[in-house]
Short mmCIF file of C-alpha atoms in Angstrom, two decimals:
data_model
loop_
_atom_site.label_atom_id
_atom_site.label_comp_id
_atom_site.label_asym_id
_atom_site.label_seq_id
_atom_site.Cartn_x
_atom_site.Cartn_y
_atom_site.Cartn_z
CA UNK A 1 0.00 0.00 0.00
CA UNK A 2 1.19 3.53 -1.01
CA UNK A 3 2.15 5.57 2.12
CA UNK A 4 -0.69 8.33 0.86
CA UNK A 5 -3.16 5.37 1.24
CA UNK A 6 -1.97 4.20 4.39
CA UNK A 7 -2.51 8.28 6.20
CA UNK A 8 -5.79 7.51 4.15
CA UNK A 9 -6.79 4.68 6.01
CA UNK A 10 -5.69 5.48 9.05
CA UNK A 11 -8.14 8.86 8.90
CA UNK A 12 -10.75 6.81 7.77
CA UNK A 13 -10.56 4.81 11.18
CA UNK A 14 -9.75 7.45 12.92
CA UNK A 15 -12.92 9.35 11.70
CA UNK A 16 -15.24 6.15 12.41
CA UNK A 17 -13.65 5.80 15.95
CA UNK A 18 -14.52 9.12 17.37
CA UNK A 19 -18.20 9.03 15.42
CA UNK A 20 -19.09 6.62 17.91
CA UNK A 21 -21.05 8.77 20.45
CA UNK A 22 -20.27 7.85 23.81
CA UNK A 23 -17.09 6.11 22.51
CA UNK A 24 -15.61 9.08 21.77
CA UNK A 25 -11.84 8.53 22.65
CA UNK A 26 -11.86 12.82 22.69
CA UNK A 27 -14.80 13.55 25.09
CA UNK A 28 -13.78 10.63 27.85
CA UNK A 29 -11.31 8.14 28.77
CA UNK A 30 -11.34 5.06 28.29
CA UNK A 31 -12.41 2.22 31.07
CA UNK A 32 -10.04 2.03 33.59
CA UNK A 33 -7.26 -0.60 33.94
CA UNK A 34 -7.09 -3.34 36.43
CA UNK A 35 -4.40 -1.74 38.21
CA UNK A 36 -5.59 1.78 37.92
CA UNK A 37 -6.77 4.31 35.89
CA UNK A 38 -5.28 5.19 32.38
CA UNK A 39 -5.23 8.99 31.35
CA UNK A 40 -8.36 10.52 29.83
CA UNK A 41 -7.78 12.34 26.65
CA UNK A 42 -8.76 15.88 26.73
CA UNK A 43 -11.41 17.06 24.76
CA UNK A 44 -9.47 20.19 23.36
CA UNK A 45 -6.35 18.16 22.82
CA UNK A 46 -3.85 20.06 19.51
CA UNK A 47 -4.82 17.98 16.13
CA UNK A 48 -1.77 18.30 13.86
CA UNK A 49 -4.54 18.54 11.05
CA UNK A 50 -5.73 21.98 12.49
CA UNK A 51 -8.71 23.68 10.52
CA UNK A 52 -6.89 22.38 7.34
CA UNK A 53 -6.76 26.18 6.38
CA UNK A 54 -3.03 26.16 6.95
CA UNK A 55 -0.90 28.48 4.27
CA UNK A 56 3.00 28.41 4.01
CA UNK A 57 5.56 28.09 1.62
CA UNK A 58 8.93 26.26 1.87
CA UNK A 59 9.30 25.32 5.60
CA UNK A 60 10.63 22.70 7.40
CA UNK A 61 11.14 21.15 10.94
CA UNK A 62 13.28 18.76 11.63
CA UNK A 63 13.49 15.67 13.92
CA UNK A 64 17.74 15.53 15.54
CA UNK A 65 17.89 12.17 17.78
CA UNK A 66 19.49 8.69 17.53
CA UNK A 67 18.15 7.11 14.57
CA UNK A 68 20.76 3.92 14.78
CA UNK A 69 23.59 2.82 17.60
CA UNK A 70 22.64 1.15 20.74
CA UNK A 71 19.37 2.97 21.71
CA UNK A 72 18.01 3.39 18.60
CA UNK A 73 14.76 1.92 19.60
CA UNK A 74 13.79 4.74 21.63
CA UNK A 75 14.75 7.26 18.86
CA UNK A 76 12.65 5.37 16.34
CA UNK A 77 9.58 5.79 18.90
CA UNK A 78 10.10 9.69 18.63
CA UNK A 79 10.75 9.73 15.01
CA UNK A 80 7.54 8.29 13.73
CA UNK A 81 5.61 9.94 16.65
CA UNK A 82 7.31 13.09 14.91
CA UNK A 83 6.57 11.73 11.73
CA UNK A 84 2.68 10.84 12.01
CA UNK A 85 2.24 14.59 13.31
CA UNK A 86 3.61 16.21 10.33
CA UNK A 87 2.24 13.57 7.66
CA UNK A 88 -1.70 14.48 9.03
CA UNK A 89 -1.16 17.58 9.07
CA UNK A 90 0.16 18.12 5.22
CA UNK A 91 -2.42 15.56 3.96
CA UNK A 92 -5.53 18.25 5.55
CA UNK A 93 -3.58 21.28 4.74
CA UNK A 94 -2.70 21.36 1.08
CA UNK A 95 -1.99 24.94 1.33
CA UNK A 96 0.68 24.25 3.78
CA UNK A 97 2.95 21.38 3.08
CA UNK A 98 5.81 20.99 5.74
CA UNK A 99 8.68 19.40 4.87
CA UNK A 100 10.09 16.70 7.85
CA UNK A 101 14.28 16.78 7.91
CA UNK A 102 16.11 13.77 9.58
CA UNK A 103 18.80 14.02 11.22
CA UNK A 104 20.83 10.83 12.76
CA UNK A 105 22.81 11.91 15.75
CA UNK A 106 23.36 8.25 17.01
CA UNK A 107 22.62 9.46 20.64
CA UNK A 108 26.28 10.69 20.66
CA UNK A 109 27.45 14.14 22.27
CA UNK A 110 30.76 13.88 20.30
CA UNK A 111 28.70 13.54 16.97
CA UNK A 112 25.65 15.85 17.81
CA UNK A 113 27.40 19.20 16.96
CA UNK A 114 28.31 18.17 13.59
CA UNK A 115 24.54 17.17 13.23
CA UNK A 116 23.41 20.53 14.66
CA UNK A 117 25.60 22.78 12.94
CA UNK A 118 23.79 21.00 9.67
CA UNK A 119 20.61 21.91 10.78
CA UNK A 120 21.32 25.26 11.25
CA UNK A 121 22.48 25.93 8.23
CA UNK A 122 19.29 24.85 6.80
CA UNK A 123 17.49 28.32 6.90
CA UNK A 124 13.50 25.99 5.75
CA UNK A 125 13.90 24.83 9.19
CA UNK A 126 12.08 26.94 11.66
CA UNK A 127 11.83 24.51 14.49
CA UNK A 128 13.50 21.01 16.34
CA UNK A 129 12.24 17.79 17.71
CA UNK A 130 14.82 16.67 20.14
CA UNK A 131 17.18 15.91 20.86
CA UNK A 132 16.84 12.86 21.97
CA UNK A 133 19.20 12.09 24.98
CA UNK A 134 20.25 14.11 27.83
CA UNK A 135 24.32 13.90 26.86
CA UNK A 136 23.63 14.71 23.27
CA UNK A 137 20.63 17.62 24.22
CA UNK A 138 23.96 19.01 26.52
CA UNK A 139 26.52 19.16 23.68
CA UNK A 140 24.12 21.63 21.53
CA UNK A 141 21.96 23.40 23.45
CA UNK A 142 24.46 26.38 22.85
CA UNK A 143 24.25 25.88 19.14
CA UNK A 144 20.69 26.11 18.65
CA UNK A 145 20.28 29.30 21.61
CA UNK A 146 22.92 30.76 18.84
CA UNK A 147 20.68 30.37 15.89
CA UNK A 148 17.71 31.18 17.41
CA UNK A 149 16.53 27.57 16.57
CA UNK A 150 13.77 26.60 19.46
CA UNK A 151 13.70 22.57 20.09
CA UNK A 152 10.82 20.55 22.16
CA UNK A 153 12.78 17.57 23.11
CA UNK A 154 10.50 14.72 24.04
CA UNK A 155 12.51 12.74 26.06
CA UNK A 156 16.03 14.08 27.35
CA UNK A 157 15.24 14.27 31.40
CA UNK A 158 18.68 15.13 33.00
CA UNK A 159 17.82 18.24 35.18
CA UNK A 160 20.62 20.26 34.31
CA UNK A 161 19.67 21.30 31.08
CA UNK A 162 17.51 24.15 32.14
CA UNK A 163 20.12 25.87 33.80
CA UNK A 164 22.32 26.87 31.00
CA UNK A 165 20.04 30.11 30.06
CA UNK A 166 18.82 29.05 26.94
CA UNK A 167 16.38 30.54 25.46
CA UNK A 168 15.69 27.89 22.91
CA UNK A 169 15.52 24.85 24.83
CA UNK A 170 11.91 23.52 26.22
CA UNK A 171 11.26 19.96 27.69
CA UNK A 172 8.45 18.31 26.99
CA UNK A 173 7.92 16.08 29.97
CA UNK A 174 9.42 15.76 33.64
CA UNK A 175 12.83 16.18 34.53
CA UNK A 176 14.75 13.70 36.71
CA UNK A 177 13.86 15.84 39.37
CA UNK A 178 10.23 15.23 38.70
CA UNK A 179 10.77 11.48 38.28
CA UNK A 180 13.30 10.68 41.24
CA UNK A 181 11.08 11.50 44.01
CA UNK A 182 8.20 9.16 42.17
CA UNK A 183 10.55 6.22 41.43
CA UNK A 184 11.54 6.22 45.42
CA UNK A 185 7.64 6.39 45.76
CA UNK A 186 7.11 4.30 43.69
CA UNK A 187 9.86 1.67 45.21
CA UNK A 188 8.98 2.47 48.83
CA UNK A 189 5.43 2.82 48.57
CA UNK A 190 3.85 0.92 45.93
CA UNK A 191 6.60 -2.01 46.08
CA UNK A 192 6.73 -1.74 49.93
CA UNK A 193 10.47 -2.14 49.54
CA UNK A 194 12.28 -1.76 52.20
CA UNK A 195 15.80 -1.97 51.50
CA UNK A 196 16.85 -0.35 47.72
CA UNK A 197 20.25 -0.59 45.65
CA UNK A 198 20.52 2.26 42.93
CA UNK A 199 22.58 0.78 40.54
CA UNK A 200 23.98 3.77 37.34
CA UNK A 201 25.43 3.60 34.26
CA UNK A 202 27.69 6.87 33.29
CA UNK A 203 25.60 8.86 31.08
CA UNK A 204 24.57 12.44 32.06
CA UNK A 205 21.07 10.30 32.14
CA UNK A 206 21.83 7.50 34.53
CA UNK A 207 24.16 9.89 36.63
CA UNK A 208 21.94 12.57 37.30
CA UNK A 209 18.96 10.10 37.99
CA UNK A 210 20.81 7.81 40.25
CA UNK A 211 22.04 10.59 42.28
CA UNK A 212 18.27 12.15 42.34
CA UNK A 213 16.73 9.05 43.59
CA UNK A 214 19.33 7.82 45.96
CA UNK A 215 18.49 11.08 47.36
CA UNK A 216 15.08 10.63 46.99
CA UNK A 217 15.47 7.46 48.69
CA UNK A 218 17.46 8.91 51.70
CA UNK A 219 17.86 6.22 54.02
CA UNK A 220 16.07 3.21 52.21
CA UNK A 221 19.02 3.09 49.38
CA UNK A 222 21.35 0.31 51.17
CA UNK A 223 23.57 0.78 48.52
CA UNK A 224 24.96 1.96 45.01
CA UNK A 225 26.85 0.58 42.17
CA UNK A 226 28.20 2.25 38.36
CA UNK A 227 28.29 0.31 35.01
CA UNK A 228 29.85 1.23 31.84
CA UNK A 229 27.95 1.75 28.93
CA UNK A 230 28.42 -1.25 26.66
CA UNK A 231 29.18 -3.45 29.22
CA UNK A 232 28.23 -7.01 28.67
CA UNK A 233 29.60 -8.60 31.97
CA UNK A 234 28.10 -7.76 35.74
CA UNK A 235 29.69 -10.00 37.52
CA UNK A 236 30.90 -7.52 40.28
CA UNK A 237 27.56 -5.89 40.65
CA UNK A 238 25.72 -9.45 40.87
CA UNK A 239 27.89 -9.98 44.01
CA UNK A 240 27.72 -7.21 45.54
CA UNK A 241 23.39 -7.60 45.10
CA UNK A 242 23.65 -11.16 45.86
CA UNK A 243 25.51 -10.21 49.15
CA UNK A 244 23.37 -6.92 50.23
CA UNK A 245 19.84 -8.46 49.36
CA UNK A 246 17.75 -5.65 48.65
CA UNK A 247 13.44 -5.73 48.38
CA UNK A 248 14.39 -3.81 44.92
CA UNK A 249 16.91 -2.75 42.46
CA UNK A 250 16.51 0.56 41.02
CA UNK A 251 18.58 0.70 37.44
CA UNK A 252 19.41 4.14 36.28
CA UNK A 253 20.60 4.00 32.48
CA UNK A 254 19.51 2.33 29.19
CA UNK A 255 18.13 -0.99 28.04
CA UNK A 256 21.02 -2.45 26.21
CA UNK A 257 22.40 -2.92 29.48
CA UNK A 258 19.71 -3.13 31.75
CA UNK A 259 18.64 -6.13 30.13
CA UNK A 260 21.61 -8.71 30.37
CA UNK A 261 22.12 -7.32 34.19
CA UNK A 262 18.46 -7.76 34.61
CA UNK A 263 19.25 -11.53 33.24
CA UNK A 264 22.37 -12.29 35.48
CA UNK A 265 21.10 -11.38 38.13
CA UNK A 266 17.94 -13.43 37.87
CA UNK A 267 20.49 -16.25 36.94
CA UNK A 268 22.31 -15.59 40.29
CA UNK A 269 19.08 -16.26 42.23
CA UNK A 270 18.86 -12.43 43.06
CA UNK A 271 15.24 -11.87 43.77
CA UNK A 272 14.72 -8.73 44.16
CA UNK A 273 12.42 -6.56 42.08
CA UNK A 274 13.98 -4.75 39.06
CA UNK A 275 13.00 -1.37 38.51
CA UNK A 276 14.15 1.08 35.32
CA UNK A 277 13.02 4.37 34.21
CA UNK A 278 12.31 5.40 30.64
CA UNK A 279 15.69 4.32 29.11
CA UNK A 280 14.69 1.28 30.07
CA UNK A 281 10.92 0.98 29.06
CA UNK A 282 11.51 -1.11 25.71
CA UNK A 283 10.52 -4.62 24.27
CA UNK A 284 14.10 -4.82 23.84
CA UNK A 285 14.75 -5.01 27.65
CA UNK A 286 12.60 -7.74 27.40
CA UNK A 287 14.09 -9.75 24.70
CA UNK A 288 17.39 -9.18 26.98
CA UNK A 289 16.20 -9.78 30.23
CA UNK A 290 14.77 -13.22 28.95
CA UNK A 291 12.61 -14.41 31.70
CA UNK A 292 13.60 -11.74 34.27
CA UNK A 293 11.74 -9.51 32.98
CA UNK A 294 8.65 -10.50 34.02
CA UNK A 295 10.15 -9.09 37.59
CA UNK A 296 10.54 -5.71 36.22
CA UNK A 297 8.68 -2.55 36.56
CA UNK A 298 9.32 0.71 34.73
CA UNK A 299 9.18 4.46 35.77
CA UNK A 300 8.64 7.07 33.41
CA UNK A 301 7.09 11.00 32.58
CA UNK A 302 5.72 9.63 29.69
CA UNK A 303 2.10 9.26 29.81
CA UNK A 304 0.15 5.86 28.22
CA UNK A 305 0.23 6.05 24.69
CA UNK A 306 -2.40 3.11 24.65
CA UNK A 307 -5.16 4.42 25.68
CA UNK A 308 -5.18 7.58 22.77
CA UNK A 309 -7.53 5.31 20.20
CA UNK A 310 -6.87 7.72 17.55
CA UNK A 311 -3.55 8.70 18.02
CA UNK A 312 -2.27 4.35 18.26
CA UNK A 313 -4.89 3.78 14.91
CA UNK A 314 -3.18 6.10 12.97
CA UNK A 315 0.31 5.32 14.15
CA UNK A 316 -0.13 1.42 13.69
CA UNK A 317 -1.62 2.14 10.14
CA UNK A 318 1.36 4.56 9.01
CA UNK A 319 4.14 2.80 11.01
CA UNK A 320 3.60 -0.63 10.94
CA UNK A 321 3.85 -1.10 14.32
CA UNK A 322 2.31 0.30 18.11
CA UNK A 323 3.54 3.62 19.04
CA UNK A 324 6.14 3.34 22.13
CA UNK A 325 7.83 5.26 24.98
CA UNK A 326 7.82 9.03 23.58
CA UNK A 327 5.83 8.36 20.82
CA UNK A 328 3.21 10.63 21.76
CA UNK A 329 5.18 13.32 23.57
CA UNK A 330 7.11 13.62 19.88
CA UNK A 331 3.53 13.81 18.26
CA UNK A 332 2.50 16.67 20.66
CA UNK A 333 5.90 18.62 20.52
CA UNK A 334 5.69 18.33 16.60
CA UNK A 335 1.85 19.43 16.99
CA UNK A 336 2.44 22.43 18.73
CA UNK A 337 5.77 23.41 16.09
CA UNK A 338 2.70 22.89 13.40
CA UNK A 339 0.31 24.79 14.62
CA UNK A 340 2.77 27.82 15.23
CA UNK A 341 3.34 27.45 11.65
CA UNK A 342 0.18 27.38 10.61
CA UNK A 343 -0.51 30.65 11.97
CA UNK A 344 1.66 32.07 9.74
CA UNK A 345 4.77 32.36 11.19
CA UNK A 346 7.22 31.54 8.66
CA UNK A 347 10.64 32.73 10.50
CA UNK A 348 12.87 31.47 13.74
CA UNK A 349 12.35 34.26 15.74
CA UNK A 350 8.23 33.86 14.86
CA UNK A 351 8.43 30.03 16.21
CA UNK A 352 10.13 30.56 19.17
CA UNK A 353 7.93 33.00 20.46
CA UNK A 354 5.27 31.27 19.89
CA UNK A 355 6.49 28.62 21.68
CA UNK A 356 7.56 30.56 25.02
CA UNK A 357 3.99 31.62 24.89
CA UNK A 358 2.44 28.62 24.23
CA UNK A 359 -0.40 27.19 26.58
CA UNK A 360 -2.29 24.51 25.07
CA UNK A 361 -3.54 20.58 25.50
CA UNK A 362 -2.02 18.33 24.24
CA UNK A 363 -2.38 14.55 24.46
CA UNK A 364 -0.41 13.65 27.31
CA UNK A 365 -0.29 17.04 29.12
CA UNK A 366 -1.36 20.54 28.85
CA UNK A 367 1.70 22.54 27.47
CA UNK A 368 2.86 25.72 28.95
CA UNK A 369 6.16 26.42 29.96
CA UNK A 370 8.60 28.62 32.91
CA UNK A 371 11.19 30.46 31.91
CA UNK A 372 13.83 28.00 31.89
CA UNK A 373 11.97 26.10 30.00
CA UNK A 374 10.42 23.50 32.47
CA UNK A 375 6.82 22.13 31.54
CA UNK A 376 4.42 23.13 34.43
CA UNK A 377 2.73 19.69 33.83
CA UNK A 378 4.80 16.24 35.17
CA UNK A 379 2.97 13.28 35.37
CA UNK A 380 4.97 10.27 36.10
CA UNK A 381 3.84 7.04 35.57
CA UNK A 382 4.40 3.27 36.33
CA UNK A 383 4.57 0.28 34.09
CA UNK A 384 5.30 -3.67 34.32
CA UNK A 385 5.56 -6.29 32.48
CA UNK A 386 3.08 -8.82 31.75
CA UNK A 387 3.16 -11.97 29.68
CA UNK A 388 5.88 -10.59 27.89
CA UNK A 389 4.63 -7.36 27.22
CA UNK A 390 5.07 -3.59 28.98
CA UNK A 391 1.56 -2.77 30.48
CA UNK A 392 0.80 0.49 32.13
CA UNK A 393 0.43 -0.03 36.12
CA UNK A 394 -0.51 3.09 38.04
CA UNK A 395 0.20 7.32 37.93
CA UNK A 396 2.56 7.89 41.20
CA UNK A 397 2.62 11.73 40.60
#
C-alpha cells in the first residue's frame, strides 16, 4: 500500500472511531485498567490537522535524535511519533505542506554538533524535535540558543539542562527531578520495599537520575553501584546484590544494558524486584532480560500512549507497528511546532515566540512552559511487564 493510502486509512478509522457517540476517545477516557486508571484524553487536545486552512511556503522542521547505535529503539519511537504529526497535518492542509528533515545523531554528544551545525544551516527549518538524549541535548543546546533555533525535546530528562540560560531549549515532559522523588515512591510505597540498591550507568542520564533518587530514597538506598555503557559482563555488581539483598533494584541507564544485568542477576538467584526508568521501558529489555523480565517494573514522565484510540490507529496504520515510549510526547511537541506554523509564522524568531507563549492541551499534558523552559505539567507514571509485554500499572505523581 502507497504511504498516501496508508494516512488515508488510518483517517478513515480514525474518523469512524470518534463518530461513535459515547465512545468518543476525545470527550472521555477510556475504562479504567485493572491496576488503575489510564489517562483521559482531553477534549481540546492540539490535532496536527488543524482547521486544514493552513498556508506556508517552503518550511521545514526537523526531527535531531538517535536514529541507529545502541538505543536506537527509543529514537525510532520519537521519530515516527514526529513523523505521524507532520504527515496528518500536510495531507488536511494542502496549502501548507511541511517538509520533515532527519537528522541521525546516534545518541552521541561527540557527533551531535556536527549534526546541529547542519541543521542550522538549513534556513527551511524553523523549528527542532529533540534531541533525543540528555548527553547529546547538553553538547548543543548552545548551538541552537545561537541560531535562534527553538527545540521541544520529548525525552532528554537530566535536570541540568535548564540551567544553562537558553532561550531555545523547552522539555516536553518531567525532569529527573520530577521522576526521582516518584521512582523512590514508587519503590517504597507501591513495592513496599524496604531496603533499595541504585545501581547507574555513566551517562549524564543514569548519573543525574541515580544521584536524584538515591536522594530521593534517603535512608532506604542500602547501597549503590556504576556500570559502563556497553558493558556485557556484571559480575561484580551481581555480588555485591547477591551479598546486600535488597526488596528492589533501582537501574538508572539504558536498556542495552539493563537487560543482560536484569538476566544475570535473575540467573544468580537475586530476587529482588527490578526497577528502570524510561531508558529502560523497551521490548528490547525484554528480549534481553529473557525471563527476568517478568520481575521488572518501569518508571517514566511519559504518559500511556495506549489508551489515545486515535492517536495508536493512525500510528499502527502509518508505522507498521504500536507507538512506544515518547511516541506521543514527539507527536505533541511536533503538533504544537505545526500549529505555530500554521498561523503564519514563517521565520525562527516567529516560532520561538510562539512557543515561550504557548499554553495549550495536548495529548499527554497541557503545554505551557517557565522560563527555563520546564513544563508546568509532570505526570509520572508506572509500568510492568506482563506476559511478555510492557503494560501500564498506576500514575505515582
Amino acid at each position: 500500500m502507497s504511504r498516501s493510502r496508508v494516512i488515508a486509512a488510518a483517517l478513515v478509522i480514525s474518523l469512524v472511531v470518534s463518530g461513535c457517540g459515547t465512545d468518543d476517545p476525545l470527550t472521555r477516557g477510556s475504562a479504567e485498567t485493572a491496576a488503575g486508571a489510564v489517562p483521559k484524553v482531553a477534549i481540546d487536545a492540539a490535532d496536527p490537522r488543524g482547521d486544514g486552512l493552513g498556508q506556508c511556503a517552503k518550511v521545514a522542521i526537523a526531527y535531531a535524535g538517535t536514529i541507529n547505535g545502541e538505543n536506537a529503539a527509543l529514537g525510532q519511537n520519537i521519530f515516527y511519533g514526529v513523523d505521524l504529526a507532520v504527515q496528518l497535518h500536510n495531507r488536511a492542509n494542502p496549502g501548507c505542506q511541511v517538509e520533515l528533515k532527519r537528522y541521525d545523531t546516534e545518541g552521541k554528544a561527540e557527533k551531535a554538533p556536527g549534526v546541529v551545525n547542519e541543521i542550522v544551516g538549513e534556513k527551511a527549518v524553523l523549528g527542532v524535535v529533540g534531541p533525543s538524549f540528555s548527553g547529546e541535548a547538553k553538547a548543543v543546546g548552545n548551538l541552537f540558543d545561537q541560531a535562534g533555533l527553538v527545540q521541544i525535546t520529548p525525552s532528554a530528562t537530566n535536570s541540568s539542562l535548564t540551567t544553562y540560560g537558553w532561550k531555545t531549549f523547552f522539555r516536553g515532559l518531567g525532569s529527573d527531578a520530577a521522576q526521582a522523588p516518584a521512582a523512590a515512591k514508587f519503590l517504597t510505597g507501591m513495592l513496599k520495599a524496604a531496603k533499595v540498591c541504585v545501581v547507574a550507568d555513566d551517562t549524564p542520564f543514569g548519573v543525574d537520575l541515580g544521584k536524584s533518587v538515591t536522594q530521593a530514597l534517603a535512608g532506604t538506598s542500602s547501597c549503590t553501584d556504576r556500570v559502563k555503557t556497553k558493558q556485557t559482563d556484571f559480575t561484580a555488581v551481581v555480588t555485591k546484590m547477591t551479598a546486600e539483598k535488597p526488596d528492589a533494584i533501582f537501574y538508572a541507564g539504558y536498556y542495552p544494558e539493563a537487560g543482560p544485568l536484569a538476566q544475570q542477576l535473575d540467573a544468580a538467584g537475586v530476587t529482588a524486584k527490578f526497577v528502570g526508568p524510561d531508558g529502560v521501558k523497551n521490548d528490547e529489555f525484554i528480549r534481553a532480560a529473557g525471563k527476568a523480565a517478568a520481575n521488572a517494573y518501569f518508571t517514566c514522565p511519559c504518559v500511556p500512549e495506549d489508551n489515545f484510540r486515535d492517536f495508536t490507529v493512525a500510528y499502527r496504520s502509518m508505522e507498521g507497528h504500536a507507538p512506544g515510549t515518547y511516541s506521543a510526547e514527539a507527536y505533541d511537541a511536533a503538533t504544537i511546532l505545526l500549529k505555530g506554523i500554521d498561523k503564519g509564522i514563517a521565520d525562527r524568531a516567529g516560532l520561538l515566540d510562539f512557543v515561550r507563549t504557548y499554553s495549550g492541551q495536548g495529548l499527554t499534558k497541557r503545554f505551557r512552559w517557565d522560563k527555563n523552559g520546564e513544563p508546568e505539567e509532570a505526570p509520572v507514571w508506572s509500568y510492568r511487564v506482563e506476559n511478555g509485554k510492557i503494560v501500564t500499572n498506576v500514575q505515582i505523581s
